Coordinates of C-alpha atoms in Angstrom, one line a residue:
M1 CA 20.1 -22.9 2.0
Y2 CA 17.3 -22.3 4.5
R3 CA 17.8 -18.5 4.1
L4 CA 17.5 -18.9 0.3
S5 CA 14.3 -21.0 0.6
Q6 CA 12.9 -18.4 3.1
L7 CA 13.7 -15.6 0.6
W8 CA 12.0 -17.6 -2.2
R9 CA 8.8 -17.9 -0.1
T10 CA 8.5 -14.1 0.1
S11 CA 6.1 -12.4 -2.2
T12 CA 8.7 -9.8 -3.2
V13 CA 11.0 -12.5 -4.7
R14 CA 8.2 -14.2 -6.4
L15 CA 6.9 -11.0 -7.9
T16 CA 10.4 -10.0 -8.9
A17 CA 10.9 -13.4 -10.6
T18 CA 7.6 -13.0 -12.4
F19 CA 8.6 -9.5 -13.7
I20 CA 12.0 -10.8 -14.7
L21 CA 10.4 -13.6 -16.8
I22 CA 7.9 -11.2 -18.4
F23 CA 10.7 -8.7 -19.1
V24 CA 13.0 -11.3 -20.6
L25 CA 10.3 -12.7 -22.8
F26 CA 9.5 -9.2 -24.0
A27 CA 13.2 -8.4 -24.6
I28 CA 13.6 -11.6 -26.6
L29 CA 10.6 -10.9 -28.8
L30 CA 11.7 -7.2 -29.2
L31 CA 15.3 -8.1 -30.1
A32 CA 14.2 -10.9 -32.4
F33 CA 11.9 -8.5 -34.2
I34 CA 14.6 -5.9 -34.5
T35 CA 17.1 -8.5 -35.8
W36 CA 14.5 -9.8 -38.3
Q37 CA 13.6 -6.3 -39.5
S38 CA 17.3 -5.3 -39.8
S39 CA 18.0 -8.5 -41.9
V40 CA 15.0 -7.8 -44.1
Q41 CA 15.9 -4.2 -44.5
I42 CA 19.5 -5.1 -45.5
Q43 CA 18.4 -7.8 -47.8
R44 CA 15.9 -5.4 -49.4
Q45 CA 18.6 -2.8 -49.9
Q46 CA 20.9 -5.3 -51.4
T47 CA 18.2 -6.5 -53.8
D48 CA 17.4 -2.9 -54.8
D49 CA 21.2 -2.3 -55.4
I50 CA 21.4 -5.4 -57.6
D51 CA 18.4 -4.5 -59.6
R52 CA 19.6 -0.9 -60.1
E53 CA 23.0 -2.0 -61.3
I54 CA 21.5 -4.6 -63.7
R55 CA 19.3 -1.9 -65.2
Q56 CA 22.3 0.4 -65.5
L57 CA 24.4 -2.2 -67.3
Q58 CA 21.5 -3.1 -69.5
R59 CA 21.1 0.6 -70.6
I60 CA 24.9 0.8 -71.2
E61 CA 24.8 -2.4 -73.4
S62 CA 21.7 -1.1 -75.3
N63 CA 22.9 2.4 -75.9
Q64 CA 26.7 2.1 -76.2
G65 CA 27.4 -1.5 -77.2
I66 CA 29.2 -4.5 -75.9
R67 CA 32.6 -2.8 -75.5
A68 CA 31.1 -0.2 -73.1
L69 CA 29.3 -3.0 -71.2
A70 CA 32.6 -4.9 -70.8
F71 CA 34.3 -1.8 -69.6
A72 CA 31.5 -1.1 -67.1
V73 CA 31.6 -4.7 -65.7
E74 CA 35.4 -4.5 -65.4
R75 CA 35.1 -1.2 -63.6
F76 CA 32.4 -2.5 -61.2
S77 CA 34.4 -5.7 -60.5
S78 CA 37.6 -3.8 -59.6
R79 CA 35.8 -1.7 -56.9
P80 CA 36.3 -2.9 -53.3
G81 CA 33.2 -4.1 -51.6
P82 CA 30.7 -6.9 -51.5
G83 CA 29.7 -6.7 -55.2
V84 CA 29.7 -9.8 -57.3
Y85 CA 29.9 -9.5 -61.1
Y86 CA 30.0 -12.0 -63.9
L87 CA 29.7 -11.5 -67.7
G88 CA 29.6 -14.6 -69.9
D89 CA 29.1 -15.3 -73.6
A90 CA 26.0 -16.9 -75.0
A91 CA 27.1 -20.3 -73.9
G92 CA 27.8 -18.9 -70.4
Q93 CA 31.6 -19.1 -70.6
Y94 CA 33.4 -16.6 -68.4
L95 CA 34.5 -13.3 -70.0
L96 CA 34.8 -10.7 -67.3
G97 CA 34.0 -10.3 -63.6
N98 CA 35.4 -10.9 -60.1
V99 CA 33.8 -14.4 -60.0
T100 CA 34.8 -17.1 -62.4
Q101 CA 32.5 -19.9 -61.3
I102 CA 28.7 -19.6 -61.5
P103 CA 26.2 -22.4 -61.0
V104 CA 25.0 -23.8 -64.3
E105 CA 21.4 -23.3 -63.5
A106 CA 22.0 -19.6 -62.8
L107 CA 23.5 -19.3 -66.3
R108 CA 20.8 -21.4 -68.0
D109 CA 17.7 -20.0 -66.3
P110 CA 17.8 -16.3 -65.4
G111 CA 16.6 -15.6 -61.8
V112 CA 17.7 -15.1 -58.2
Y113 CA 20.2 -17.6 -56.8
S114 CA 22.5 -18.0 -53.8
F115 CA 25.7 -20.0 -53.7
D116 CA 29.3 -20.3 -52.3
Y117 CA 32.0 -18.8 -54.4
E118 CA 35.7 -17.8 -54.5
P119 CA 36.6 -14.3 -55.8
A120 CA 38.7 -14.3 -58.9
N121 CA 40.8 -11.2 -58.3
P122 CA 40.7 -10.1 -54.6
V123 CA 41.1 -6.3 -54.3
A124 CA 42.4 -4.6 -51.2
D125 CA 40.8 -1.4 -49.8
D126 CA 43.4 0.8 -51.5
G127 CA 42.4 -0.6 -55.0
E128 CA 45.5 -2.8 -55.5
T129 CA 45.3 -6.5 -56.2
D130 CA 45.5 -8.5 -52.9
D131 CA 48.1 -11.2 -53.0
R132 CA 46.5 -13.1 -50.2
P133 CA 44.5 -16.3 -51.0
P134 CA 40.9 -15.5 -51.9
R135 CA 38.4 -15.6 -49.0
P136 CA 35.5 -17.9 -49.7
G137 CA 32.2 -16.1 -49.8
F138 CA 28.5 -16.6 -50.1
A139 CA 26.6 -14.6 -52.7
V140 CA 23.1 -13.8 -53.5
V141 CA 22.8 -12.9 -57.3
R142 CA 20.4 -12.2 -60.1
S143 CA 21.2 -13.5 -63.5
V144 CA 19.7 -12.0 -66.7
Q145 CA 20.2 -12.6 -70.4
L146 CA 21.0 -9.5 -72.5
D147 CA 19.6 -8.7 -75.9
N148 CA 22.8 -9.9 -77.6
G149 CA 22.5 -13.3 -75.9
M150 CA 25.2 -12.7 -73.3
V151 CA 24.6 -13.6 -69.7
L152 CA 25.0 -11.0 -66.9
V153 CA 25.2 -11.9 -63.3
V154 CA 25.2 -9.2 -60.5
G155 CA 25.0 -9.9 -56.8
R156 CA 26.2 -9.2 -53.3
D157 CA 28.4 -11.1 -50.9
V158 CA 26.2 -11.6 -47.7
V159 CA 28.9 -12.9 -45.4
E160 CA 29.2 -9.5 -43.8
R161 CA 25.4 -9.4 -43.4
R162 CA 25.6 -12.8 -41.6
G163 CA 28.3 -11.4 -39.4
Y164 CA 26.2 -8.4 -38.5
S165 CA 23.3 -10.8 -37.6
A166 CA 25.6 -12.8 -35.5
I167 CA 26.8 -9.7 -33.7
I168 CA 23.1 -8.8 -33.0
V169 CA 22.4 -12.3 -31.6
Q170 CA 25.5 -12.2 -29.4
S171 CA 24.6 -8.8 -28.1
F172 CA 21.1 -10.0 -27.5
L173 CA 22.3 -13.1 -25.5
V174 CA 24.7 -11.0 -23.5
G175 CA 21.9 -8.5 -22.8
V176 CA 19.5 -11.2 -21.7
I177 CA 22.1 -12.8 -19.4
G178 CA 22.9 -9.3 -17.9
I179 CA 19.2 -8.5 -17.4
I180 CA 18.7 -11.8 -15.6
L181 CA 21.7 -11.5 -13.4
F182 CA 20.9 -7.8 -12.6
S183 CA 17.3 -8.6 -11.9
V184 CA 18.2 -11.6 -9.6
V185 CA 20.6 -9.4 -7.7
A186 CA 18.2 -6.5 -7.4
G187 CA 15.3 -8.9 -6.4
G188 CA 17.5 -10.5 -3.8
I189 CA 18.5 -7.2 -2.3
T190 CA 14.9 -6.0 -2.3
A191 CA 13.7 -9.2 -0.7
R192 CA 16.4 -9.1 2.0
R193 CA 15.4 -5.5 2.8
V194 CA 11.7 -6.4 2.9
L195 CA 12.4 -9.5 5.0
R196 CA 14.6 -7.4 7.4
R197 CA 11.7 -5.0 8.0
I198 CA 9.3 -7.9 8.5
D199 CA 11.7 -9.6 10.9
A200 CA 11.8 -6.4 13.0
I201 CA 8.0 -6.4 13.2
R202 CA 8.0 -10.1 14.1
D203 CA 10.7 -9.7 16.8
T204 CA 8.8 -6.8 18.3
S205 CA 5.6 -8.8 18.4
T206 CA 7.5 -11.7 20.0
K207 CA 8.8 -9.5 22.7
I208 CA 5.4 -8.0 23.3
M209 CA 3.9 -11.5 23.6
S210 CA 6.5 -12.4 26.1
G211 CA 5.2 -9.6 28.4
N212 CA 7.2 -6.5 27.4
L213 CA 4.4 -4.2 26.4
S214 CA 6.7 -1.2 26.0
E215 CA 8.3 -2.6 22.9
R216 CA 7.6 -0.7 19.6
V217 CA 8.3 -1.4 15.9
P218 CA 11.3 0.6 14.8
I219 CA 10.6 3.4 12.3
T220 CA 13.2 4.6 9.8
K221 CA 13.5 8.0 8.1
R222 CA 12.5 6.7 4.7
N223 CA 8.8 7.3 5.4
D224 CA 7.8 4.4 3.2
E225 CA 4.9 2.0 3.4
F226 CA 6.6 0.0 6.1
D227 CA 7.1 3.1 8.2
G228 CA 3.4 3.8 7.7
L229 CA 2.5 0.3 8.8
A230 CA 4.9 0.6 11.8
T231 CA 3.3 3.9 12.8
N232 CA -0.2 2.3 12.8
L233 CA 1.1 -0.7 14.7
N234 CA 2.8 1.4 17.3
A235 CA -0.4 3.5 17.7
M236 CA -2.4 0.3 18.1
L237 CA 0.2 -1.0 20.7
D238 CA 0.0 2.3 22.6
R239 CA -3.8 1.9 22.7
I240 CA -3.6 -1.7 23.8
E241 CA -1.1 -0.7 26.6
Q242 CA -3.5 2.0 27.7
L243 CA -6.4 -0.4 27.7
L244 CA -4.4 -2.9 29.7
Q245 CA -3.3 -0.3 32.1
G246 CA -6.9 0.9 32.4
L247 CA -8.1 -2.7 32.9
K248 CA -5.6 -3.0 35.8
E249 CA -6.9 0.2 37.3
V250 CA -10.5 -0.9 36.8
T251 CA -9.7 -4.2 38.5
D252 CA -8.1 -2.5 41.4
N253 CA -11.0 0.0 41.7
V254 CA -13.6 -2.8 41.4
A255 CA -11.9 -4.8 44.1
H256 CA -11.9 -1.7 46.3
D257 CA -15.4 -0.5 45.6
L258 CA -17.0 -3.9 45.8
K259 CA -15.1 -5.2 48.8
T260 CA -16.5 -2.5 51.1
P261 CA -20.2 -3.0 50.4
L262 CA -19.8 -6.8 50.4
T263 CA -18.0 -6.6 53.7
R264 CA -20.8 -4.5 55.1
L265 CA -23.3 -7.0 53.8
R266 CA -21.5 -9.8 55.5
N267 CA -21.2 -7.9 58.8
Q268 CA -24.9 -7.0 58.8
A269 CA -25.9 -10.6 58.1
E270 CA -23.5 -11.8 60.8
A271 CA -24.9 -9.3 63.3
A272 CA -28.5 -10.4 62.5
L273 CA -27.6 -14.0 63.1
R274 CA -26.1 -13.4 66.5
D275 CA -27.9 -14.8 69.5
G276 CA -29.9 -12.2 71.4
A277 CA -30.3 -9.9 68.4
S278 CA -33.6 -8.1 68.6
D279 CA -36.2 -8.0 65.8
Q280 CA -35.4 -4.3 65.2
S281 CA -31.7 -5.0 64.7
R282 CA -32.5 -7.8 62.3
Q283 CA -34.9 -5.6 60.4
N284 CA -32.3 -2.9 60.2
A285 CA -29.7 -5.4 59.0
L286 CA -32.1 -6.6 56.2
E287 CA -32.8 -3.0 55.2
T288 CA -29.1 -2.2 55.0
T289 CA -28.5 -5.4 53.0
I290 CA -31.2 -4.4 50.5
A291 CA -29.7 -0.9 50.2
E292 CA -26.2 -2.2 49.6
S293 CA -27.5 -4.7 47.2
D294 CA -29.3 -2.0 45.2
R295 CA -26.0 0.0 45.0
L296 CA -24.2 -3.1 43.8
I297 CA -26.9 -3.7 41.2
Q298 CA -26.7 -0.1 40.1
T299 CA -23.0 -0.5 39.6
F300 CA -23.4 -3.6 37.5
N301 CA -26.2 -2.0 35.5
A302 CA -23.9 1.0 34.8
L303 CA -21.2 -1.4 33.6
L304 CA -23.6 -3.3 31.4
M305 CA -24.9 0.0 29.9
I306 CA -21.4 1.2 29.2
A307 CA -20.5 -2.2 27.5
R308 CA -23.6 -2.0 25.4
A309 CA -22.9 1.6 24.4
E310 CA -19.3 0.8 23.5
A311 CA -20.4 -2.3 21.5
G312 CA -22.6 0.0 19.3
A313 CA -26.3 0.5 19.1
P314 CA -28.4 -2.4 17.6
S315 CA -30.2 -2.0 14.4
G316 CA -33.3 0.1 14.8
A317 CA -32.2 1.5 18.2
L318 CA -31.4 5.0 16.7
A319 CA -34.1 7.3 15.6
D320 CA -34.9 11.0 15.3
V321 CA -34.7 12.5 18.8
D322 CA -35.9 15.9 20.0
V323 CA -32.9 16.5 22.1
S324 CA -34.2 19.9 23.3
A325 CA -37.1 18.2 25.0
V326 CA -34.8 15.5 26.6
V327 CA -32.4 18.1 28.0
A328 CA -35.2 20.3 29.3
D329 CA -37.0 17.3 31.0
V330 CA -33.9 16.2 32.8
A331 CA -33.0 19.7 33.9
E332 CA -36.6 20.2 35.2
L333 CA -36.4 16.8 37.0
Y334 CA -33.3 17.7 38.9
G335 CA -34.5 21.3 39.7
P336 CA -35.9 20.3 43.1
V337 CA -33.0 18.0 43.9
A338 CA -30.6 20.9 43.3
E339 CA -32.8 23.3 45.2
D340 CA -32.6 21.0 48.3
E341 CA -28.8 21.3 48.1
G342 CA -28.9 25.1 47.8
I343 CA -28.0 25.0 44.1
T344 CA -29.7 26.9 41.3
I345 CA -30.1 25.3 37.9
E346 CA -30.2 27.8 34.9
T347 CA -31.0 26.7 31.4
A348 CA -30.2 28.0 28.0
I349 CA -31.8 25.5 25.6
T350 CA -32.3 26.1 21.9
P351 CA -35.8 24.8 21.1
D352 CA -36.6 22.1 18.5
V353 CA -33.1 20.7 18.1
H354 CA -33.1 17.2 16.7
L355 CA -30.4 14.5 16.2
H356 CA -30.3 10.8 15.1
G357 CA -29.7 8.9 18.3
N358 CA -31.1 6.9 21.2
R359 CA -33.4 8.9 23.5
E360 CA -32.9 6.6 26.5
L361 CA -29.1 6.7 26.4
I362 CA -29.0 10.5 25.8
G363 CA -31.3 11.0 28.8
Q364 CA -29.2 8.7 31.0
A365 CA -26.1 10.7 30.0
M366 CA -27.8 13.9 31.0
V367 CA -28.9 12.4 34.3
N368 CA -25.3 11.4 35.0
L369 CA -24.0 14.9 34.2
L370 CA -26.5 16.6 36.4
E371 CA -26.0 14.1 39.3
N372 CA -22.2 14.8 39.2
A373 CA -22.9 18.6 39.0
V374 CA -25.3 18.6 41.9
K375 CA -22.8 16.5 43.9
Y376 CA -19.7 18.6 43.2
A377 CA -21.2 22.1 42.4
K378 CA -21.0 23.3 45.9
P379 CA -18.3 26.0 46.0
L380 CA -15.8 25.9 48.9
A381 CA -16.6 29.6 49.7
G382 CA -18.3 32.5 48.1
P383 CA -21.6 32.6 46.2
A384 CA -24.2 29.8 46.2
G385 CA -23.8 26.9 43.9
R386 CA -25.0 27.3 40.3
I387 CA -25.5 24.9 37.5
T388 CA -25.9 25.9 33.9
V389 CA -27.5 23.5 31.4
G390 CA -27.1 24.6 27.7
L391 CA -28.0 23.3 24.3
R392 CA -27.1 24.9 21.1
Q393 CA -26.3 24.2 17.4
A394 CA -23.1 25.2 15.7
D395 CA -21.9 24.3 12.2
G396 CA -24.2 21.3 12.0
R397 CA -23.3 20.1 15.4
V398 CA -25.3 19.7 18.6
I399 CA -23.5 21.0 21.7
I400 CA -24.8 20.0 25.1
E401 CA -23.1 21.7 28.1
V402 CA -23.4 21.2 31.8
A403 CA -21.4 23.7 33.8
D404 CA -21.0 24.5 37.5
N405 CA -19.1 26.9 39.7
G406 CA -17.7 24.3 42.1
P407 CA -14.1 23.6 43.1
G408 CA -13.4 22.1 39.6
I409 CA -11.1 19.3 38.4
P410 CA -7.3 19.7 38.0
P411 CA -6.3 19.8 34.3
E412 CA -4.2 16.7 34.6
D413 CA -7.2 14.7 35.9
R414 CA -9.8 15.9 33.3
K415 CA -9.1 13.0 31.0
R416 CA -8.5 10.4 33.6
V417 CA -11.8 11.1 35.4
I418 CA -13.6 9.8 32.3
E419 CA -12.1 6.3 32.8
R420 CA -14.1 3.7 34.6
F421 CA -14.1 3.6 38.4
V422 CA -11.8 6.6 38.6
R423 CA -12.8 8.8 41.5
L424 CA -10.9 11.9 42.6
D425 CA -12.3 11.4 46.1
V426 CA -9.5 9.1 47.2
S427 CA -11.1 8.5 50.6
R428 CA -14.3 7.3 48.8
T429 CA -16.5 9.2 51.3
E430 CA -18.9 10.3 48.6
T431 CA -21.4 7.9 47.2
G432 CA -20.9 6.7 43.7
S433 CA -19.0 4.1 41.7
G434 CA -17.0 6.3 39.3
L435 CA -18.9 5.1 36.3
G436 CA -21.1 8.2 35.5
L437 CA -18.7 10.1 33.3
S438 CA -17.5 6.8 31.7
L439 CA -21.1 6.2 30.6
V440 CA -21.4 9.7 29.2
D441 CA -18.3 9.2 27.2
A442 CA -19.5 5.9 25.8
V443 CA -22.9 7.3 24.9
T444 CA -21.2 10.3 23.1
R445 CA -18.9 8.0 21.1
L446 CA -21.8 5.8 20.2
H447 CA -23.5 8.8 18.6
G448 CA -20.3 9.7 16.7
G449 CA -19.4 12.7 19.0
T450 CA -16.7 13.7 21.5
F451 CA -17.0 14.3 25.3
T452 CA -14.6 16.7 27.0
I453 CA -14.3 18.4 30.4
E454 CA -13.2 22.0 30.3
D455 CA -12.4 24.7 32.8
N456 CA -15.3 27.0 33.7
A457 CA -13.3 29.3 36.0
P458 CA -14.5 28.4 38.6
G459 CA -15.8 24.9 38.3
V460 CA -15.9 22.7 35.2
R461 CA -17.9 22.5 32.0
A462 CA -18.8 19.1 30.6
V463 CA -19.4 19.3 26.8
M464 CA -21.1 16.7 24.6
D465 CA -20.3 17.5 20.9
L466 CA -22.7 15.4 18.8
P467 CA -23.5 15.4 15.1
G468 CA -26.8 17.0 14.1
A469 CA -29.7 15.4 12.4

């Protein structure tokens, strides 16, 4: 009973019940109309036959006389079928026909009448007189008075017509009951299948909520709308699992990156508070504390900027930006820094390139790319370091590239290095927080573009693919 009530609460069963009701009502109206039209058509045909035979008998009486009329009525009466014939004298007394009793009003006042009757001489299908008792009938007749004063009654037995109508009604009732039963069964099967798919999604979500993040919604080979929904849900679950895994890695990296400077801060403060510490040592401790605090502030500022970029730019923060000028300014700014490290910066910037974006964020992304390039562009051996900064347009897109000839990044790490706090320097000897490329990726996605790291053979090439103005 609970299962039935649960099925009834599903939208599929309710929609099926609604369609069944609409279909049954339509079927009732359609079959009722067909039955009525059939009855009217049969009645009209019988009326036409009666009128035609009356006109025929009237012509016989007018052209050939009473004897020919009597012969014709006798011949019509002896034929098998639903015909009803009666010929009476001027007083209405029976003379000929297959019906002996006619209501008085039909004989007195010509017109159309209906009444029960008993055939006078039942005739079998082979034309012989039937010895069986006459079968009561119900006739619809038209009575007329001939020119010689005699009364002629011609009609049809409508019992068969009533039987035909009854057959139609019975067939209609059987059809309606069959439609209802079939629809209920089909609706129940459909609802059970739908409910089974929904139960699979619910069971999967229950397992995921219990902590099993590897569970996925099963997908069938039918490729229906539920499979489409399951595919999207599974893609969402994959993304959530990746985010949670990334959050775990970020938490571990934050703990590692923040623990070291905080420990150094504590040690410097403790050393400055020791008895006998000189003023110079205390001053050095304070300077170190300020430097470590600045690095921590930079880390949190980078995290805040990434969060703002991922949240989307506020209204009015995006405008037309001369990205050529931005890239050229940052490259010029880092020229002396790279020169101090023995690295040459080369530029290939297409002038007067514009896009719709945030100048400050694009500039910060360029700063991060060049800082990374200067830090890691020193080749292990061979020629001097070289950084190439490029800006070009292609198919309505703005392509910003920063390439170097350093040791490069292994292919399996090129996507991972974009994540927060991920640093390929496991020993953490190089300065930095591992947030630079994460910020570049967030800024690129904010502007509707994609950020990739490619092989430069040797070195790497960082590519920001942005939509043009």
